[in-house]
Tab-separated table of C-alpha atoms in Angstrom:
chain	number	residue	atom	x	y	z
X	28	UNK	CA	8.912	2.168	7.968
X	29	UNK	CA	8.646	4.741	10.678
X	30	UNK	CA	6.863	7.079	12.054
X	31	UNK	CA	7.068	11.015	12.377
X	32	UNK	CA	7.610	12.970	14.773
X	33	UNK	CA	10.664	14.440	16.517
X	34	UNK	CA	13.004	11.949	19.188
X	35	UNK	CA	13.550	14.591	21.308
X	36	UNK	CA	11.976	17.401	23.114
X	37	UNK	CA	12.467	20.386	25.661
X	38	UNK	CA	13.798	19.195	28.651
X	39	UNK	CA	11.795	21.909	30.713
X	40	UNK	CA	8.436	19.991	29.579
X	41	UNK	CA	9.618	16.174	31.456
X	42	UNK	CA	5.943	15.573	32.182
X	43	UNK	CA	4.994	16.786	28.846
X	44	UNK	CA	7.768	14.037	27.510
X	45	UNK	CA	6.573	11.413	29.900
X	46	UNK	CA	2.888	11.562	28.517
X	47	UNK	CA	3.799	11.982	25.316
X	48	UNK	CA	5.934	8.593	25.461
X	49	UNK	CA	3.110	6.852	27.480
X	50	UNK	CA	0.825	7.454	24.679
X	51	UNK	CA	2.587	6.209	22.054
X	52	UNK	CA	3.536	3.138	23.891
X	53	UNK	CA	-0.156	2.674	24.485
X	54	UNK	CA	-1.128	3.878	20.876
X	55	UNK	CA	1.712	1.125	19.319
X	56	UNK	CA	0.574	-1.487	21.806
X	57	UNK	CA	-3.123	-0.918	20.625
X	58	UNK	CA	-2.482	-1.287	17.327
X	59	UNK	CA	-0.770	-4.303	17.366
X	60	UNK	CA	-3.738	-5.977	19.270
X	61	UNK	CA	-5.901	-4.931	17.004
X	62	UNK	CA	-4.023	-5.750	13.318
X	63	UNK	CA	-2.906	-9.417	15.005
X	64	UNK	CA	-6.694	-10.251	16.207
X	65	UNK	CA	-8.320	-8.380	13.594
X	66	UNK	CA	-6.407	-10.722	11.338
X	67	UNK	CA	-7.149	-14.135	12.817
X	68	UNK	CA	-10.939	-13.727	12.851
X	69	UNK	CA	-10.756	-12.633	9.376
X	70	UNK	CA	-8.689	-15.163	7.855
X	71	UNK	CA	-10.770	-17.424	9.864
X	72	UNK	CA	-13.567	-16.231	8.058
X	73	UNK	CA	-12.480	-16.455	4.836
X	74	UNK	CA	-11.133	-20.015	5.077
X	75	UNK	CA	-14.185	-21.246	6.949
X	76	UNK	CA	-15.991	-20.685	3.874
X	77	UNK	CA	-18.468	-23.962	2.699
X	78	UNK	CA	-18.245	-23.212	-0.796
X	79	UNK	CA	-14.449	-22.721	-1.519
X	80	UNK	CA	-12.176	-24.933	-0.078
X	81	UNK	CA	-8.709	-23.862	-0.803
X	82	UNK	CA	-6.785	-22.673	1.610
X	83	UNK	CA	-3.540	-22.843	-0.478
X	84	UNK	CA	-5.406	-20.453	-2.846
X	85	UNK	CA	-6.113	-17.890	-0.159
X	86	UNK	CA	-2.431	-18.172	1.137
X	87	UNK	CA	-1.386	-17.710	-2.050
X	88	UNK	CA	-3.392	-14.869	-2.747
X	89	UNK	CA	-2.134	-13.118	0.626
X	90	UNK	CA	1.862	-13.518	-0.625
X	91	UNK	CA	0.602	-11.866	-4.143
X	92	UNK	CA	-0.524	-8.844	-1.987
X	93	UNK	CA	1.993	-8.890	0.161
X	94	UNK	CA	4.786	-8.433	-2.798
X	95	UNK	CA	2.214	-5.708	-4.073
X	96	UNK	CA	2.315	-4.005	-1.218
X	97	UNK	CA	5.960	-4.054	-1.223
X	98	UNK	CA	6.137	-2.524	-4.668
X	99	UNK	CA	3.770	0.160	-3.389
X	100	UNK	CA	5.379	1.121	-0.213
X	101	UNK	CA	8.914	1.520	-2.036
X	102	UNK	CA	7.079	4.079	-4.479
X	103	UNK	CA	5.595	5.751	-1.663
X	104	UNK	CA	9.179	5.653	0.031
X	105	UNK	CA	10.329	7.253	-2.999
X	106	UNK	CA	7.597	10.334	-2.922
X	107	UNK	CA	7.558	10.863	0.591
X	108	UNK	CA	10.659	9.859	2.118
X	109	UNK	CA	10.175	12.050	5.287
X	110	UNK	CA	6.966	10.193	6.209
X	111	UNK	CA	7.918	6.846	4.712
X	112	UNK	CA	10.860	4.613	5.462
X	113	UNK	CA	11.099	1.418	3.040
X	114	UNK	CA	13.610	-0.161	1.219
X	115	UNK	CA	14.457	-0.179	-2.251
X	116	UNK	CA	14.267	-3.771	-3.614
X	117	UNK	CA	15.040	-5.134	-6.705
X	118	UNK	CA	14.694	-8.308	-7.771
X	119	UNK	CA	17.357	-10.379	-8.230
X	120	UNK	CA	17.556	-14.087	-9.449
X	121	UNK	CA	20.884	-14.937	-7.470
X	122	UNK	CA	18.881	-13.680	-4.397
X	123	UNK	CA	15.832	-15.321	-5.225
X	124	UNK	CA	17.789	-18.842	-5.016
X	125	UNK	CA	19.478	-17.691	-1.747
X	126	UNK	CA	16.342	-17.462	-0.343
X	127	UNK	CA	14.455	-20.610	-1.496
X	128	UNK	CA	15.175	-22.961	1.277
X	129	UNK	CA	13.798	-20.694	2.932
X	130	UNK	CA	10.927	-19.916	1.134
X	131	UNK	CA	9.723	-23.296	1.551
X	132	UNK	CA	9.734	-23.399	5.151
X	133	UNK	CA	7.929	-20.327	4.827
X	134	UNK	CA	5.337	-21.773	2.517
X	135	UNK	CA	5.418	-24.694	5.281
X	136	UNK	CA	4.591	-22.183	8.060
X	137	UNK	CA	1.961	-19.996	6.714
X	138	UNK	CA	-0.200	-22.933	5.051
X	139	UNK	CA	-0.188	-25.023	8.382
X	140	UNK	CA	-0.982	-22.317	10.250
X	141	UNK	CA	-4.140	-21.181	7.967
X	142	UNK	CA	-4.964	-25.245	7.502
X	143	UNK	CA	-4.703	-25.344	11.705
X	144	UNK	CA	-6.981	-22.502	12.030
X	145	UNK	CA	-9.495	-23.733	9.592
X	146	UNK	CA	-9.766	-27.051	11.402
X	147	UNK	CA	-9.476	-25.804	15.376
X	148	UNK	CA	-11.160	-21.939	14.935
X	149	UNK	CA	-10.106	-19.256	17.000
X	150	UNK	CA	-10.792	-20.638	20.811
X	151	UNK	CA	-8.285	-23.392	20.281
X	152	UNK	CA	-5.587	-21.586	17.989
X	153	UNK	CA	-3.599	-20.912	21.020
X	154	UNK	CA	-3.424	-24.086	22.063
X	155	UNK	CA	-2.937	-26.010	18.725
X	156	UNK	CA	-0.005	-23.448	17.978
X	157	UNK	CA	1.228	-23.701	21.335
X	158	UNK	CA	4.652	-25.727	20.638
X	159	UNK	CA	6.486	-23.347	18.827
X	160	UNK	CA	8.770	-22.594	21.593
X	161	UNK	CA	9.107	-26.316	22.151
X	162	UNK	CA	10.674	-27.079	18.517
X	163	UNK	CA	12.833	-23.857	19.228
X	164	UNK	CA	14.329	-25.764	21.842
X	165	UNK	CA	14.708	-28.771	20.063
X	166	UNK	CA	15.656	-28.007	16.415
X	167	UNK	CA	18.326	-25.585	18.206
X	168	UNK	CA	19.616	-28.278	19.451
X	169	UNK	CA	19.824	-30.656	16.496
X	170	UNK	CA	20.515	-27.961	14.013
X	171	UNK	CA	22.313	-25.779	16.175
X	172	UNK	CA	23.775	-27.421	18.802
X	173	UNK	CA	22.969	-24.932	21.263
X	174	UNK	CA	22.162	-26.168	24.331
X	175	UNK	CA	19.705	-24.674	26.623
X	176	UNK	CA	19.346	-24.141	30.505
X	177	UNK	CA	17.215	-26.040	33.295
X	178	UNK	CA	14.633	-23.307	33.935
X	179	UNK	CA	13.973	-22.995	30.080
X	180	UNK	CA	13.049	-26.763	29.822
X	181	UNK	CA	11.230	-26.487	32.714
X	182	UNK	CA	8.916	-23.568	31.158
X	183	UNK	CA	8.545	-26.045	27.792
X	184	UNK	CA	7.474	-28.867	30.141
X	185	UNK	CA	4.784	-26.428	31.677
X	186	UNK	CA	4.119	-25.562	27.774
X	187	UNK	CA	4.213	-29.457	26.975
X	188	UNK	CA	2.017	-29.665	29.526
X	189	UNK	CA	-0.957	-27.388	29.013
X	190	UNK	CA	-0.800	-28.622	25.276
X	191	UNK	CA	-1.823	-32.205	26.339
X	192	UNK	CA	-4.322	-30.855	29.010
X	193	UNK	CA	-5.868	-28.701	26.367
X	194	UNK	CA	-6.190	-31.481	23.519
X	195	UNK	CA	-7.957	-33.390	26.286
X	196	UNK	CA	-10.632	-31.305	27.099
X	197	UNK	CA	-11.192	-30.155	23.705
X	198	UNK	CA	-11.598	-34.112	23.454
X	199	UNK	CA	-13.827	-33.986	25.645
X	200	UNK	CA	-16.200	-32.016	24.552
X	201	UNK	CA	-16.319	-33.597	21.382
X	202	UNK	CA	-15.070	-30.631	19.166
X	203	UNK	CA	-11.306	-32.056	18.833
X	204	UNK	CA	-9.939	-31.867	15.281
X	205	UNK	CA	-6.837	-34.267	14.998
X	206	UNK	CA	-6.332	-32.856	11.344
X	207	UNK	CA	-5.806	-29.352	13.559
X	208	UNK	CA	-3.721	-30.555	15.571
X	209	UNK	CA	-1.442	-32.097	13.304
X	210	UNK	CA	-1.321	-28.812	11.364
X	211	UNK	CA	-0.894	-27.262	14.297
X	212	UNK	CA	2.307	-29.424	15.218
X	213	UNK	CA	3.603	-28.503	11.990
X	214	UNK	CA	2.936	-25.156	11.806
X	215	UNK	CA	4.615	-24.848	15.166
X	216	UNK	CA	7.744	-27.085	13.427
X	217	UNK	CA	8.231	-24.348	10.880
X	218	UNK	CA	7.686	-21.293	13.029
X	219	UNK	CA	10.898	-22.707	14.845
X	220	UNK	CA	12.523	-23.570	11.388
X	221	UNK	CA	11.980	-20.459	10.025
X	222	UNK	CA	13.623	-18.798	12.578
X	223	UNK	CA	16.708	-20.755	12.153
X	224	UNK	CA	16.809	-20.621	8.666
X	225	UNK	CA	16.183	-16.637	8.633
X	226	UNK	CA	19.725	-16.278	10.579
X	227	UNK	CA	21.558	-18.114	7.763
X	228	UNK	CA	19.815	-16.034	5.054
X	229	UNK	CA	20.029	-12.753	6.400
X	230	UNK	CA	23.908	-11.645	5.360
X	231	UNK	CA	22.188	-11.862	1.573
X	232	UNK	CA	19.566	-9.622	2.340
X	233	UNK	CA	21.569	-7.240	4.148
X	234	UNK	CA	19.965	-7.942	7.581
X	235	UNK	CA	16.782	-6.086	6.042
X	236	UNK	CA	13.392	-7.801	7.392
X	237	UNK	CA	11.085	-6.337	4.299
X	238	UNK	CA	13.866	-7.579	1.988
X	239	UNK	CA	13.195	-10.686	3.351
X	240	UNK	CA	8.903	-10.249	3.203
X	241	UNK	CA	9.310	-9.520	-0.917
X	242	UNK	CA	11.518	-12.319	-1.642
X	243	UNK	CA	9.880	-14.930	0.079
X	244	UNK	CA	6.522	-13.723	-0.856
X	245	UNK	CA	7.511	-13.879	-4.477
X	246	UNK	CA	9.346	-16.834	-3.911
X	247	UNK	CA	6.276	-18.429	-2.662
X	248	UNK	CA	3.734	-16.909	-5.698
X	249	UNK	CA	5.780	-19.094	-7.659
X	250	UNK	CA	5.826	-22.389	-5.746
X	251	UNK	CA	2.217	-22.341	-4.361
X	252	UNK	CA	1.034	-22.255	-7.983
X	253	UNK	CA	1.598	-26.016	-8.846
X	254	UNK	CA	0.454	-27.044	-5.582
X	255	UNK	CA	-2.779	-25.432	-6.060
X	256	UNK	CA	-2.459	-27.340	-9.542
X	257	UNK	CA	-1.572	-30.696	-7.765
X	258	UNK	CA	-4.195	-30.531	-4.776
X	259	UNK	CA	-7.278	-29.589	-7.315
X	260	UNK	CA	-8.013	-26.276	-6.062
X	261	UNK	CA	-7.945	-24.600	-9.529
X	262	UNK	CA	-11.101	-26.693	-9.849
X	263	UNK	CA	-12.739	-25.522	-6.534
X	264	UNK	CA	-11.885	-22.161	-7.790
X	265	UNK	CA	-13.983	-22.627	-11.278
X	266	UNK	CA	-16.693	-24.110	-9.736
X	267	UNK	CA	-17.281	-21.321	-6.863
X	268	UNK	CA	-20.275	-19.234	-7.686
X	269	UNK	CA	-18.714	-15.769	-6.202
X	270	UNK	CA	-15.861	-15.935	-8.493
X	271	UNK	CA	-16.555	-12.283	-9.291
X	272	UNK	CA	-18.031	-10.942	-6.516
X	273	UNK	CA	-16.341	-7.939	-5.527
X	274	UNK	CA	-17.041	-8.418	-1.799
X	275	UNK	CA	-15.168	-11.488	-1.723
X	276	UNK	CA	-12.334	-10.574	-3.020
X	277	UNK	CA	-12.453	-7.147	-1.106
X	278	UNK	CA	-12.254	-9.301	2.099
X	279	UNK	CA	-9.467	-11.307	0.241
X	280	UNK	CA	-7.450	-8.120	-0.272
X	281	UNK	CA	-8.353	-7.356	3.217
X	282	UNK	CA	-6.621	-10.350	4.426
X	283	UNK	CA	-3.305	-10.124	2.331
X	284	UNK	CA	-3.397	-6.051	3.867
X	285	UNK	CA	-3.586	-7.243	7.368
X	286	UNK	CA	-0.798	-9.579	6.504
X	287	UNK	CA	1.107	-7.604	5.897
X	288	UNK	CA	0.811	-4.839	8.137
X	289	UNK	CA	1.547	-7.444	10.993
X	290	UNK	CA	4.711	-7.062	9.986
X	291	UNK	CA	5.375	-3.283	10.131
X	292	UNK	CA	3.107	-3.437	13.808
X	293	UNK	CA	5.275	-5.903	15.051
X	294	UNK	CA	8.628	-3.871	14.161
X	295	UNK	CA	6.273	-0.512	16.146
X	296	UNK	CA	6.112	-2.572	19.154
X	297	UNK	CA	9.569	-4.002	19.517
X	298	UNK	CA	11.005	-0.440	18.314
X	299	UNK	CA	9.201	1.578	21.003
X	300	UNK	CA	8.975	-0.894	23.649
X	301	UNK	CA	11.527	-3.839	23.650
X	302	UNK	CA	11.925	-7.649	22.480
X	303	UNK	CA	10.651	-8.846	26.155
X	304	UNK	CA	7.887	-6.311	26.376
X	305	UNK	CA	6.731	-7.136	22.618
X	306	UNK	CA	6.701	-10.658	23.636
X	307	UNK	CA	4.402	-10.134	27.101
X	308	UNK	CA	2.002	-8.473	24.858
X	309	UNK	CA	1.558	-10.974	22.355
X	310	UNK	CA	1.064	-13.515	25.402
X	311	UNK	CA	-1.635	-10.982	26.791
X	312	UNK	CA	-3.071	-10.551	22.975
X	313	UNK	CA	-3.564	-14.397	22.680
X	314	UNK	CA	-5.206	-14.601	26.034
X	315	UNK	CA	-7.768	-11.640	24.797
X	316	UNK	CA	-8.084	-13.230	21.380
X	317	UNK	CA	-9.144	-16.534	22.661
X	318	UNK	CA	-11.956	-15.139	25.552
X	319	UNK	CA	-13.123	-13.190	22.611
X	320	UNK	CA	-13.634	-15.818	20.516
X	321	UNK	CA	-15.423	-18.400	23.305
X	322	UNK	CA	-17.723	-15.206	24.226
X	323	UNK	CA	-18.485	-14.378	20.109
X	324	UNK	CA	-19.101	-18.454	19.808
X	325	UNK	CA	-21.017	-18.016	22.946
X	326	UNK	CA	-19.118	-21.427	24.272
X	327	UNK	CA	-18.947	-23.270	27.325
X	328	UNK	CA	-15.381	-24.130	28.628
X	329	UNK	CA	-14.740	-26.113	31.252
X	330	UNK	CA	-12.285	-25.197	34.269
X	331	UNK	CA	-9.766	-27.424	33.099
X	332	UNK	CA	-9.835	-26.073	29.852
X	333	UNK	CA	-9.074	-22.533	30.994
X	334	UNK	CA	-6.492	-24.137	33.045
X	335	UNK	CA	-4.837	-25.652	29.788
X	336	UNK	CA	-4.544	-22.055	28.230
X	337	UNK	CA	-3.025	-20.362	30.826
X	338	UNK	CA	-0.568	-23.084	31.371
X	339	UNK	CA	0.662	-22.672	27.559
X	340	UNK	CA	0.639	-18.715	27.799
X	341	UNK	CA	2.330	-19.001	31.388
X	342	UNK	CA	4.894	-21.288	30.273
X	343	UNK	CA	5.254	-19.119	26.689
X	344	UNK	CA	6.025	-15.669	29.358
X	345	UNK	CA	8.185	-17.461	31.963
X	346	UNK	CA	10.284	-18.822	29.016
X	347	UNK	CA	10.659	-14.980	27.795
X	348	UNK	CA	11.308	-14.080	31.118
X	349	UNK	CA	14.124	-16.902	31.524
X	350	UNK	CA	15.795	-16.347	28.121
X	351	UNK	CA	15.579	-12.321	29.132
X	352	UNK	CA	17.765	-12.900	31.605
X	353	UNK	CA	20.281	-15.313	30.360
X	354	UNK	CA	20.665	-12.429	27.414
X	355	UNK	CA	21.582	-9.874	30.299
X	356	UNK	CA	24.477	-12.076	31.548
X	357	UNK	CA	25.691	-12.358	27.751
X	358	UNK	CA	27.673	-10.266	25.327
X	359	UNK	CA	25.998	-7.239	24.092
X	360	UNK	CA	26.297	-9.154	20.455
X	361	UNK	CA	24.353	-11.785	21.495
X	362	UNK	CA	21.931	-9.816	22.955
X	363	UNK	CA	21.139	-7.889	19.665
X	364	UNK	CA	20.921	-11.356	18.076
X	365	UNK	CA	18.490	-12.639	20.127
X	366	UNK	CA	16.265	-9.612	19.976
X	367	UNK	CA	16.769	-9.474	16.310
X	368	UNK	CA	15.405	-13.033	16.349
X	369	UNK	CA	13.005	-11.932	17.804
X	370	UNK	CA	11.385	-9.235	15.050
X	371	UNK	CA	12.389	-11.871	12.330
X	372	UNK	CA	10.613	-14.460	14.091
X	373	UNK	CA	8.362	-14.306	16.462
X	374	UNK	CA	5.770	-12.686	14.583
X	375	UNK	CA	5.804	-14.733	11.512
X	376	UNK	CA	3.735	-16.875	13.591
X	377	UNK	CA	1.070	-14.991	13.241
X	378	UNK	CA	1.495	-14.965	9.508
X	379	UNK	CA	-0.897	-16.187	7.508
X	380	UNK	CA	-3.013	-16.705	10.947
């Protein structure tokens, strides 16, 4: 998708140009705040919820909007082009198979990370997702075998680091959820195997990121359906008394809407700023979104605790900052890689959050 509006203008107006440019950068930057926290506190919301437990349903519910979505914004595409950029996708059964090892990492990713937020709440979401960049390292290495340079380990110690702090404190003061964390550790696993993954099933999508939102999303519709048989949901579901309340499943909608536009707000950001600069921001967004939620909570952290968060977002921007400029020193190809990596990826953690 994109936006309209003309790429250049008169070169006897450079002030006019240099406002104009400055707003939009502030506009896009906005926005993305907004759709990424927006969406946290409202997923938390709806899977905090003491008479339906089923978080698979809700997840599931999310990819079945997200594929509607997709269907919409291609007719939309199709009536006004000018305004509306999306891809024409058809579904294809040979694709769909390409895609399933995937799909299941994906299904992976975006369950832990609703199951991580439902057991840690907002506050701590930082920190229980923190290791993302960790794995990265790690399963690049196994998978991969791409090595990676002093000053980048360092920055995953530092990471490593304000993980353990954090999971200490929160230990403290006695609001720790070991069931969070694990989901948290896995969530973080398939962030970084999802990336990986993405790479390899790209060339069959035709290196087209909503592409590769409808296919796993229907991919998933399919394959969360017998876990929600298996895990006993379906009986949560028949028991819960707002079964046909509108309001619920207007906030369900919601959810799946936000989703998805945390995709197209992500691909704003990245287009009119730049991989590093989308990156900063989401560090600075994470910060914002967890003083937010200790002030809305009205909670008391301790110094330490504080200390613990800005270790993991510190670590998260010098790591950025490193891999920045060992992309400089690079081919241009690799470069493009990396920041394509970066839209397919980076992001998707907040999938599903």
């Amino acid at each position: 998708m994109a936006l309209s509006g003309s790429e250049t203008m008169d070169r006897d107006e450079p002030e006019e140009t240099f406002v104009f440019r400055a707003v939009r950068i502030a506009a896009v930057v906005a926005l993305y705040w907004f759709v990424s926290i927006t969406m946290v506190f409202l997923n938390n919301h709806l899977l905090d919820n003491k008479d339906l437990d089923a978080p698979l349903f809700v997840t599931f519910y999310q990819c079945v909007v997200t594929v509607a979505l997709c269907w919409l914004m291609q007719l939309l595409s199709k009536m006004c082009p000018q305004i509306i950029d999306f891809p024409s996708v058809r579904f294809e059964l040979k694709t769909s198979r390409e895609v399933l090892p995937l799909s299941i990492v994906f299904i992976g990713m975006i369950t832990f990370n609703n199951l991580c937020l439902k057991h840690l709440g907002v506050a701590f979401y930082t920190i229980g997702r923190s290791l993302s960049t960790v794995f990265n390292v790690v399963l690049s290495y196994v998978i991969l075998k791409q090595t990676t340079s002093f000053r980048a380990l360092a920055c995953c110690g530092i990471i490593l680091g304000g993980f353990w702090l954090g999971v200490d404190q929160e230990g403290m003061s006695g609001h720790l959820s070991w069931t969070g964390v694990f989901f948290g550790v896995l969530a973080s696993a398939c962030v970084s195997l999802n990336a990986i993954y993405t790479k390899k099933v790209m060339p069959a999508l035709d290196g087209n990121i909503w592409k590769l939102s409808y296919y796993n999303n229907i991919n998933a519709c399919v394959l969360f359906l017998p876990l929600i048989l298996v895990f006993g949901e379906l009986g949560q579901l028949v028991k819960f008394s707002r079964l046909t309340d509108i309001s619920f499943w207007g906030m369900m909608t919601l959810g799946g809407v936000f989703g998805f536009a945390i995709g197209y707000v992500t691909g704003l950001q990245i287009k009119y700023t730049s991989p590093l600069t989308h990156n900063v921001s989401g560090t600075a967004k994470a910060c914002a979104q967890t003083v937010i939620a200790v002030v809305y909570n009205s909670s008391t952290k301790t110094l330490l605790w504080w200390t613990s968060n800005m270790m993991v977002l510190g670590g998260s921007s010098a790591y950025t900052w490193v891999k920045s400029l060992e992309m400089k020193k690079s081919p241009s190809t690799v470069t493009q890689d990396s920041a394509k990596e970066k839209l397919l990826s980076g992001d998707k953690e907040d999938q599903g959050v």
